[in-house]
PDB file of C-alpha atoms in Angstrom:
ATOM      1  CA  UNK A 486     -42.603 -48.043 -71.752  1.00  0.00           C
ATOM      2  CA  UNK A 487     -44.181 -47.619 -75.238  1.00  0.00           C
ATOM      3  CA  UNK A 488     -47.501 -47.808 -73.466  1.00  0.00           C
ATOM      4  CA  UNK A 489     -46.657 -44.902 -70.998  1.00  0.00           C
ATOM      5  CA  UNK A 490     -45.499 -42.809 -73.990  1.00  0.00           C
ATOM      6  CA  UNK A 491     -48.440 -43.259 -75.928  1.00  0.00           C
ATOM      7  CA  UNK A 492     -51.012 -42.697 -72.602  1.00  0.00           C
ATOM      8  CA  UNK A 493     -48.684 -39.188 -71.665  1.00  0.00           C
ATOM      9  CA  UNK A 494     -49.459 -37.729 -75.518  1.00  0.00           C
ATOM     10  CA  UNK A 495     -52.899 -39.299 -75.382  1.00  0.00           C
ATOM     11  CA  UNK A 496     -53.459 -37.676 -72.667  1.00  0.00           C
ATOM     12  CA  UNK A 497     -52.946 -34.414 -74.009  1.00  0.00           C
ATOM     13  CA  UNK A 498     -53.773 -34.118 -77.435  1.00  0.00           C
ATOM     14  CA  UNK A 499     -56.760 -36.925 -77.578  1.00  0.00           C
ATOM     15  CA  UNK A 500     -55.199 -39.296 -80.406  1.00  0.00           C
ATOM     16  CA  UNK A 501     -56.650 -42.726 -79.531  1.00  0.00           C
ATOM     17  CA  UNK A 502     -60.202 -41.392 -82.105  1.00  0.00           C
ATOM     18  CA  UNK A 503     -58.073 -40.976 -84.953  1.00  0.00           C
ATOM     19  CA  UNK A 504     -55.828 -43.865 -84.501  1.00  0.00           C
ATOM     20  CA  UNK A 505     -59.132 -46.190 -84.126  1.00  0.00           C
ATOM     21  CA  UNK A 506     -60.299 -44.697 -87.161  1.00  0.00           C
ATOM     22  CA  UNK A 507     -57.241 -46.042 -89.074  1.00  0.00           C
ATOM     23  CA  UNK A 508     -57.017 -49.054 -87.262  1.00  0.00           C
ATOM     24  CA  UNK A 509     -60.235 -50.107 -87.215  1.00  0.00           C
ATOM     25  CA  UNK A 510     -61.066 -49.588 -90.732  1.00  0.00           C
ATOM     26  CA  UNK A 511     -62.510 -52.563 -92.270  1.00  0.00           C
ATOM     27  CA  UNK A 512     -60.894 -54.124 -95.776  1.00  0.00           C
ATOM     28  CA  UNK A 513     -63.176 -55.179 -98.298  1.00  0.00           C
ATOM     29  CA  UNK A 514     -63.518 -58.942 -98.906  1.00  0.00           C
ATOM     30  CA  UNK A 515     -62.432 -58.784-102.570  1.00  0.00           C
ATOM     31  CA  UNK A 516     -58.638 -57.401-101.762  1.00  0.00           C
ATOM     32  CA  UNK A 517     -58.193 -60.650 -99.285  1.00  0.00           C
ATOM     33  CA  UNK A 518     -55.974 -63.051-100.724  1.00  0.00           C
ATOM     34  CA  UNK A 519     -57.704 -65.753 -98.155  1.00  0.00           C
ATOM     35  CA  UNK A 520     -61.016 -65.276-100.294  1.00  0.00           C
ATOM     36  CA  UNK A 521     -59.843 -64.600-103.768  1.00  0.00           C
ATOM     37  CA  UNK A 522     -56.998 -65.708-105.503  1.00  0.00           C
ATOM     38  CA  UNK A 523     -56.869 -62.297-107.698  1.00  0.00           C
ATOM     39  CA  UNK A 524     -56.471 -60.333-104.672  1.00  0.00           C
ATOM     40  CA  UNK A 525     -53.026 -59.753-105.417  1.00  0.00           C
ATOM     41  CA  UNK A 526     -53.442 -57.066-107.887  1.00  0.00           C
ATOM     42  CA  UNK A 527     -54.681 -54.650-105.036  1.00  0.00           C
ATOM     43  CA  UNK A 528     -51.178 -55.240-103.831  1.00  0.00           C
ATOM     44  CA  UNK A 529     -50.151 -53.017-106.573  1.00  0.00           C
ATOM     45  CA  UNK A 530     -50.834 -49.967-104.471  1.00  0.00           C
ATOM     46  CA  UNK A 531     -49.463 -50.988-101.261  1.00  0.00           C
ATOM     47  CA  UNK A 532     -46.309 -51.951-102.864  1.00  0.00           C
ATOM     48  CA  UNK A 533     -45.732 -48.812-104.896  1.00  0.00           C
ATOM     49  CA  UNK A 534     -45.874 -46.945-101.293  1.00  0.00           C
ATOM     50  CA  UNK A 535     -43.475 -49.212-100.113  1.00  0.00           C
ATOM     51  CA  UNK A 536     -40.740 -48.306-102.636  1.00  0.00           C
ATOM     52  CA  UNK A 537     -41.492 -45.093-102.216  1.00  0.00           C
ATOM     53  CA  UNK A 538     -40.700 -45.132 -98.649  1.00  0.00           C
ATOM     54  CA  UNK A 539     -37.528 -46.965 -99.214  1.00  0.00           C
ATOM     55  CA  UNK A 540     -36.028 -44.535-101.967  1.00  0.00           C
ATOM     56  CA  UNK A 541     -37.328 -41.833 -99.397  1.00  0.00           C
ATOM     57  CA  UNK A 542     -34.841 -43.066 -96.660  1.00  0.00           C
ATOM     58  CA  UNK A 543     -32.461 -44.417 -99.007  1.00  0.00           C
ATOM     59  CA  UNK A 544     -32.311 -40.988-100.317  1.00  0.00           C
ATOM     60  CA  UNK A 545     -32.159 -39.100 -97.183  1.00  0.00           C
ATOM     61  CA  UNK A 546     -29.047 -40.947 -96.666  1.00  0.00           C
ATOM     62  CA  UNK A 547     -27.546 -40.690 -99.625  1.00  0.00           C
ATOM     63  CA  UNK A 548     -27.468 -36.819 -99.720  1.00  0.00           C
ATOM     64  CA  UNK A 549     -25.394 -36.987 -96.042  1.00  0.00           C
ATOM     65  CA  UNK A 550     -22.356 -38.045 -98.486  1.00  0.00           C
ATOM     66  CA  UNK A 551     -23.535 -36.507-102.272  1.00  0.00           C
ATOM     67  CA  UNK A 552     -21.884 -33.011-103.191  1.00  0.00           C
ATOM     68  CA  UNK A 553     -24.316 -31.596-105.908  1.00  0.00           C
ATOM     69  CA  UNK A 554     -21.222 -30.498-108.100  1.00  0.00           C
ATOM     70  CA  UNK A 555     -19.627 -31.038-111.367  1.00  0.00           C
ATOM     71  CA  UNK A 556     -15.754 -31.354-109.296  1.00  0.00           C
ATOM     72  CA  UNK A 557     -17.059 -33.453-106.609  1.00  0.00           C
ATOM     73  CA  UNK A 558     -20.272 -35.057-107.664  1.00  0.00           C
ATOM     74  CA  UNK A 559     -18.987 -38.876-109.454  1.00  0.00           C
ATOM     75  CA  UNK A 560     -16.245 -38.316-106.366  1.00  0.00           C
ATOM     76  CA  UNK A 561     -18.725 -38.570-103.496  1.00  0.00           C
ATOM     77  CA  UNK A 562     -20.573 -40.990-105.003  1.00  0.00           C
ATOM     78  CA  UNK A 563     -17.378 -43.040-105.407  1.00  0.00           C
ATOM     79  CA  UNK A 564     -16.569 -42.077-101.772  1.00  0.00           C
ATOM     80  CA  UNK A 565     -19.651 -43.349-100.545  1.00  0.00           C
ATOM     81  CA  UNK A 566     -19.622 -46.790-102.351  1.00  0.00           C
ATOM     82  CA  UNK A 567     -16.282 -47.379-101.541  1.00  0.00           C
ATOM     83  CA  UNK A 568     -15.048 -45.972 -98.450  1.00  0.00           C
ATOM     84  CA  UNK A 569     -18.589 -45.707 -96.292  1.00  0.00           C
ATOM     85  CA  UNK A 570     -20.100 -48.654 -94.668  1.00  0.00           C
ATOM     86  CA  UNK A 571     -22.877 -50.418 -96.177  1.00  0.00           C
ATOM     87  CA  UNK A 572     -23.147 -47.174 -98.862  1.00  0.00           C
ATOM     88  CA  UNK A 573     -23.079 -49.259-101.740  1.00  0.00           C
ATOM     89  CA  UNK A 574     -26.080 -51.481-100.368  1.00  0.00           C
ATOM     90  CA  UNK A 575     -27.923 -48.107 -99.810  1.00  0.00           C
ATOM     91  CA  UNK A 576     -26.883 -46.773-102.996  1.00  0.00           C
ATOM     92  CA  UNK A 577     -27.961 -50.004-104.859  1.00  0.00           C
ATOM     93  CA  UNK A 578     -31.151 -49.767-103.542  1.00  0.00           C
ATOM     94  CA  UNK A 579     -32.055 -46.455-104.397  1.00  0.00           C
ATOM     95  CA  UNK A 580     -30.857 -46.767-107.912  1.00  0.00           C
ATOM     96  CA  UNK A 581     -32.553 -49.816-108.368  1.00  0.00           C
ATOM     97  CA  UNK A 582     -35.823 -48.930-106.597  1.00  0.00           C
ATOM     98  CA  UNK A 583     -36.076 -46.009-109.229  1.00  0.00           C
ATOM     99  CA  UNK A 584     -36.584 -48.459-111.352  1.00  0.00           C
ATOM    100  CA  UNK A 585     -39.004 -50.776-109.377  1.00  0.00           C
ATOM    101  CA  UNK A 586     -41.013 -48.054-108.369  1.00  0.00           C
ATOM    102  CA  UNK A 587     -42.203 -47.364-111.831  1.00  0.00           C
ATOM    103  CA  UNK A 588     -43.247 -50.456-112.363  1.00  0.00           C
ATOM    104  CA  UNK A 589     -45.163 -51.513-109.547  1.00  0.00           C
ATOM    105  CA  UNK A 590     -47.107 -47.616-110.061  1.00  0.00           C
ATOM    106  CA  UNK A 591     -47.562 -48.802-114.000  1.00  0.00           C
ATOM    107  CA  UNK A 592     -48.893 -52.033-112.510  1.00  0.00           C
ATOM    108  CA  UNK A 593     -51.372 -49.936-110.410  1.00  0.00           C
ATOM    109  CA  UNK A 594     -52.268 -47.948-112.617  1.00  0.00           C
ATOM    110  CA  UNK A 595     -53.307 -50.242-115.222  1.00  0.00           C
ATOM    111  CA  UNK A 596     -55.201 -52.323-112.447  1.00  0.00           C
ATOM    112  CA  UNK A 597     -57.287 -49.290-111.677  1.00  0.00           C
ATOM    113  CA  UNK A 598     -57.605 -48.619-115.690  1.00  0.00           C
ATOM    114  CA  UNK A 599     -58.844 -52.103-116.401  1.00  0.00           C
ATOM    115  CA  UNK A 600     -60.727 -52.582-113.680  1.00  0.00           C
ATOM    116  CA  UNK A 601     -62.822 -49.066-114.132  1.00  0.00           C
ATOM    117  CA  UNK A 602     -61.617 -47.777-111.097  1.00  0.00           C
ATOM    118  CA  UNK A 603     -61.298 -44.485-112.063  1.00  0.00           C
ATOM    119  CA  UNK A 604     -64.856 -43.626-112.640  1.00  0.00           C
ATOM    120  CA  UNK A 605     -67.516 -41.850-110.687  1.00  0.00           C
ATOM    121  CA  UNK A 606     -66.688 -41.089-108.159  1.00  0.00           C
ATOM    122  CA  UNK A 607     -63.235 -41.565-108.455  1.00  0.00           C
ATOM    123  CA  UNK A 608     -62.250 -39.527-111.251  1.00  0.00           C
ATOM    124  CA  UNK A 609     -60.440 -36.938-108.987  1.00  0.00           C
ATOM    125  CA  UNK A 610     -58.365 -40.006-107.259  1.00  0.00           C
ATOM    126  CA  UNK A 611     -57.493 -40.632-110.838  1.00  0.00           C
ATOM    127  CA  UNK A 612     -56.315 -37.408-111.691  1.00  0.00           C
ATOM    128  CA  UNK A 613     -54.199 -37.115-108.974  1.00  0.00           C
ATOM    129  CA  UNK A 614     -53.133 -40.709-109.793  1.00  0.00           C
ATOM    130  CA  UNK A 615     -52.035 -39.509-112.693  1.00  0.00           C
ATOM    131  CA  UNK A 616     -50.276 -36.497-111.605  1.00  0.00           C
ATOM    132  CA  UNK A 617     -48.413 -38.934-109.210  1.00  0.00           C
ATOM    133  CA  UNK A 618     -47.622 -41.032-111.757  1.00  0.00           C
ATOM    134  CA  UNK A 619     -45.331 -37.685-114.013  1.00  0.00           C
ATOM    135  CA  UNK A 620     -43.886 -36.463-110.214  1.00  0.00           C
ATOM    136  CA  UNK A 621     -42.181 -40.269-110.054  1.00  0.00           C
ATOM    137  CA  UNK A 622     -41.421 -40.219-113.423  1.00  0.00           C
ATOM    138  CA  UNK A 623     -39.898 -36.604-112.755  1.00  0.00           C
ATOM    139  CA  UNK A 624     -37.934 -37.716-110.015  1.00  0.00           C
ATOM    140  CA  UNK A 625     -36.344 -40.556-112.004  1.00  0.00           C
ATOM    141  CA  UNK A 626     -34.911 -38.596-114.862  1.00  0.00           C
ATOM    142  CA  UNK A 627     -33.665 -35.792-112.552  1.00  0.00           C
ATOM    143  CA  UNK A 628     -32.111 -38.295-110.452  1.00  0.00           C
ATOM    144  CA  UNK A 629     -30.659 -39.866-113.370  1.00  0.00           C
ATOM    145  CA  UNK A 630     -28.039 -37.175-113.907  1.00  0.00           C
ATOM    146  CA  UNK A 631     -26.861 -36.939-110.183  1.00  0.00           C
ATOM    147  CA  UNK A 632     -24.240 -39.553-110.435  1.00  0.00           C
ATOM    148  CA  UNK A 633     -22.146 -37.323-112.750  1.00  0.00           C
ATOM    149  CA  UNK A 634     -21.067 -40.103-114.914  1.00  0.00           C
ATOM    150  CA  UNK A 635     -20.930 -40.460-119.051  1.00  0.00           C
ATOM    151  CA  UNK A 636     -24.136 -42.317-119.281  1.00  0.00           C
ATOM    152  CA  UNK A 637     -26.168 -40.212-116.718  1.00  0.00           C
ATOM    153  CA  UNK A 638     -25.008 -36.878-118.758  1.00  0.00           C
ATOM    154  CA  UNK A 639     -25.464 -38.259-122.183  1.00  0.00           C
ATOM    155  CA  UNK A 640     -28.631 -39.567-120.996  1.00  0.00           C
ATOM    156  CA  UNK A 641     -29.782 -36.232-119.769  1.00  0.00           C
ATOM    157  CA  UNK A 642     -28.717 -34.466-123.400  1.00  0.00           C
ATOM    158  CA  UNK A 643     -31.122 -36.760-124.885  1.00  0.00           C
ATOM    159  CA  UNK A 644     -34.055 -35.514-122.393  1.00  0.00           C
ATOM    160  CA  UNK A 645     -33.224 -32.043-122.496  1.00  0.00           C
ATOM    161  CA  UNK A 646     -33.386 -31.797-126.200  1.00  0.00           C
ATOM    162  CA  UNK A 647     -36.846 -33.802-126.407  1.00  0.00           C
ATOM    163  CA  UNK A 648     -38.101 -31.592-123.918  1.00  0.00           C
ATOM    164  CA  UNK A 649     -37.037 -28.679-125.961  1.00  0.00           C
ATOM    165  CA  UNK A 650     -39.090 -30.233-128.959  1.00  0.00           C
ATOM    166  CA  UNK A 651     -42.202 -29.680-126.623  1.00  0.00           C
ATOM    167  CA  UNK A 652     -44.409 -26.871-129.030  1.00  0.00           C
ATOM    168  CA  UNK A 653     -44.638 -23.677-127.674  1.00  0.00           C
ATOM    169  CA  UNK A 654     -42.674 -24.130-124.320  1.00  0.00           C
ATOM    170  CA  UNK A 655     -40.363 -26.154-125.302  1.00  0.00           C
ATOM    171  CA  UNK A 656     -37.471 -23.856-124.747  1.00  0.00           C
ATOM    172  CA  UNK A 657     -38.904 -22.605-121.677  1.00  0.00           C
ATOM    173  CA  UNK A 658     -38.985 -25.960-120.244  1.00  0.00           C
ATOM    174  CA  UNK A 659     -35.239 -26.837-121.053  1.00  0.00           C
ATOM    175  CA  UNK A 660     -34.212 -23.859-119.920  1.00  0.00           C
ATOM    176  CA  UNK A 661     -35.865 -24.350-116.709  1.00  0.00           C
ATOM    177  CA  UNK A 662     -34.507 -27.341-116.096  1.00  0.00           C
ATOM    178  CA  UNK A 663     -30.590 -26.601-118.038  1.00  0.00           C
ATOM    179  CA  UNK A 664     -30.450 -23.092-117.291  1.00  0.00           C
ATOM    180  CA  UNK A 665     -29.012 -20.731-119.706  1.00  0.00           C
ATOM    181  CA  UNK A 666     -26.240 -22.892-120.298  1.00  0.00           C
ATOM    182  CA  UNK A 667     -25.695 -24.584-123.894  1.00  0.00           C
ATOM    183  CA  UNK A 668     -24.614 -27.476-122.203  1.00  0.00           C
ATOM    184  CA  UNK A 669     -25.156 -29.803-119.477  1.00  0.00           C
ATOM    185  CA  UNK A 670     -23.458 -28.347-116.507  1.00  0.00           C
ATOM    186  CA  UNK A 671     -23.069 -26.906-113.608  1.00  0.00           C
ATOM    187  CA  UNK A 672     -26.184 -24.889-113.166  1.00  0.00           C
ATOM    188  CA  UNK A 673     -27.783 -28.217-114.570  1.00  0.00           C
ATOM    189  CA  UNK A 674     -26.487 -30.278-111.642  1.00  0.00           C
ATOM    190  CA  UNK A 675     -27.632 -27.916-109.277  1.00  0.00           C
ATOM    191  CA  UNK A 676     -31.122 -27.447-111.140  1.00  0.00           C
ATOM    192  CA  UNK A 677     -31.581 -31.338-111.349  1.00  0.00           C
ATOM    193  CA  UNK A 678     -30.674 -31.784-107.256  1.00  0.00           C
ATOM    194  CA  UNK A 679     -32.851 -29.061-106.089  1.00  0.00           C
ATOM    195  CA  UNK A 680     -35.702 -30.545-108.090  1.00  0.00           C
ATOM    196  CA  UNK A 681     -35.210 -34.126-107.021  1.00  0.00           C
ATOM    197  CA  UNK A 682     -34.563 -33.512-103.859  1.00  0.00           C
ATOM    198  CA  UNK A 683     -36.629 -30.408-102.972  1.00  0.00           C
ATOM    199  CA  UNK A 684     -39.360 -29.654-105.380  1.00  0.00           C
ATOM    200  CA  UNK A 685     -40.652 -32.780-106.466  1.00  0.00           C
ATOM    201  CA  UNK A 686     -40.851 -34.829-103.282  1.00  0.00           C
ATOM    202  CA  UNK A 687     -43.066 -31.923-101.990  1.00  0.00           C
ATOM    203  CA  UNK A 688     -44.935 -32.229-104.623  1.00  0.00           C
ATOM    204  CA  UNK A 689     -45.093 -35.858-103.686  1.00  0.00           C
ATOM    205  CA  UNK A 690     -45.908 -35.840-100.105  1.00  0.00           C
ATOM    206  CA  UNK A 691     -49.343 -33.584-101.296  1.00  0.00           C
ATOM    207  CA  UNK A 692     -50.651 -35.859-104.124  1.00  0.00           C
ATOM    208  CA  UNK A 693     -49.550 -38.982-101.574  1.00  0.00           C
ATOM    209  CA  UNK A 694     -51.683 -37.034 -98.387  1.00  0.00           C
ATOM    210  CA  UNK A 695     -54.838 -36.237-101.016  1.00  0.00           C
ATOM    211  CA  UNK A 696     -54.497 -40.109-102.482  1.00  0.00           C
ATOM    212  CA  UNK A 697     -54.977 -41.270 -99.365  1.00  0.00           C
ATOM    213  CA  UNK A 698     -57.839 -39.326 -97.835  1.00  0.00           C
ATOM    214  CA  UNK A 699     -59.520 -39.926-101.052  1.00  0.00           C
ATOM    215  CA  UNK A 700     -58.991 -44.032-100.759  1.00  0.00           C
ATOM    216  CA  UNK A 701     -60.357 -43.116 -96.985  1.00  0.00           C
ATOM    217  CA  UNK A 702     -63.188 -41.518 -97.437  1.00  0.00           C
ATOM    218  CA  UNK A 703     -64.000 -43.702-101.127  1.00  0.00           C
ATOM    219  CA  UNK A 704     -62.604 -47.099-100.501  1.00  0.00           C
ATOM    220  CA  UNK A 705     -60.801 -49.446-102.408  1.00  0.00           C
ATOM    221  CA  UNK A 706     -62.505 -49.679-105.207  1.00  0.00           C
ATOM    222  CA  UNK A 707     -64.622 -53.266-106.805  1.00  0.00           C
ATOM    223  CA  UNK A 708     -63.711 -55.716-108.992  1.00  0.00           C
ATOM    224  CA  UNK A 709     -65.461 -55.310-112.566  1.00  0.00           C
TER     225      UNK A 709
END
């Protein structure tokens, strides 16, 4: 059956050259854990994608139940770890794969930094690295306030006002994210969501889709 599927859209739009020039892609002999016991830290990578991909569907779940506001916010969430099945499974691993996601990319990144991986000619697979590196770390603090609870709105006071210690912009960045409000509030909630939800994992998907082309056409990169 799968066969027939994939022959029918083959047949039209010509896909079997671009999935043999995935599949057939050759890994380098220093990333295979058969022929070198350090090939593990290549893993790094591969892993951090994989977390990704689970908050991604974790998440897409998750906002069938969550009502981005201050009434019903900490309600729905309650809702959904109480009342919905397996919710507080799915729940627990998006709020703990926050968490895990920034390590394994810390991992990563310090592999490549060691290693001199981000030299020639690499340096733009850095920098996008890098700007990969601030969207996750984006995406965990706006997340952080979605729950609605005393910890998650503390915790964003304390963000908000370091942000607003930033020189120059600092006020302009806290009231981008805070709105005009003194407070953490309302508009906050609904500034936080749209940026975790919206904003950032755009951002995301474009810095993932220009990672990989680069590790494509560059390959993974040497040991020192």
């Amino acid at each position: 059956m799968l066969q027939k599927i994939y022959d029918w859209i083959d047949d039209r739009v010509d896909i079997t050259p671009i999935w043999r020039d995935i599949a057939d892609h050759e890994v380098p002999e220093h990333v295979n854990p058969a022929h070198h016991f350090s090939a593990f830290v290549y893993c790094f990578g591969g892993l951090t994608f994989f977390v990704v991909v689970i908050q991604i569907l974790s998440g897409m779940f998750l906002t069938m139940y969550y009502v981005p506001d201050i009434e019903n916010a900490w309600r729905s969430v309650y809702y959904l770890q109480t009342e919905v099945a397996h919710g507080q499974i799915v729940r627990g691993m998006h709020h703990w794969g926050a968490s895990v996601v920034i390590v394994m990319l810390l991992l990563h990144t310090l592999r490549v930094f060691f290693q001199g991986a981000y030299k020639k000619p690499r340096e733009l697979n850095w920098m996008v690295g890098v700007l990969l590196f601030f969207t996750i770390l984006g995406l965990g603090f706006t997340g952080y306030l979605l729950p609605w609870d005393n910890k998650a709105y503390f915790a964003t006071e304390v963000g908000l006002n370091i942000a607003q210690d930033v020189p120059i912009i600092g006020d302009e960045i806290k009231t981008l994210l805070a709105g005009d409000e003194e407070i953490v509030g309302a508009q906050t909630l609904a500034r936080f969501f749209a940026i975790h939800v919206f904003f950032l994992p755009a951002g995301l998907f474009a810095l993932l889709g220009v990672h990989f082309i680069l590790i494509r056409r560059q390959g993974i990169s040497g040991p020192l």
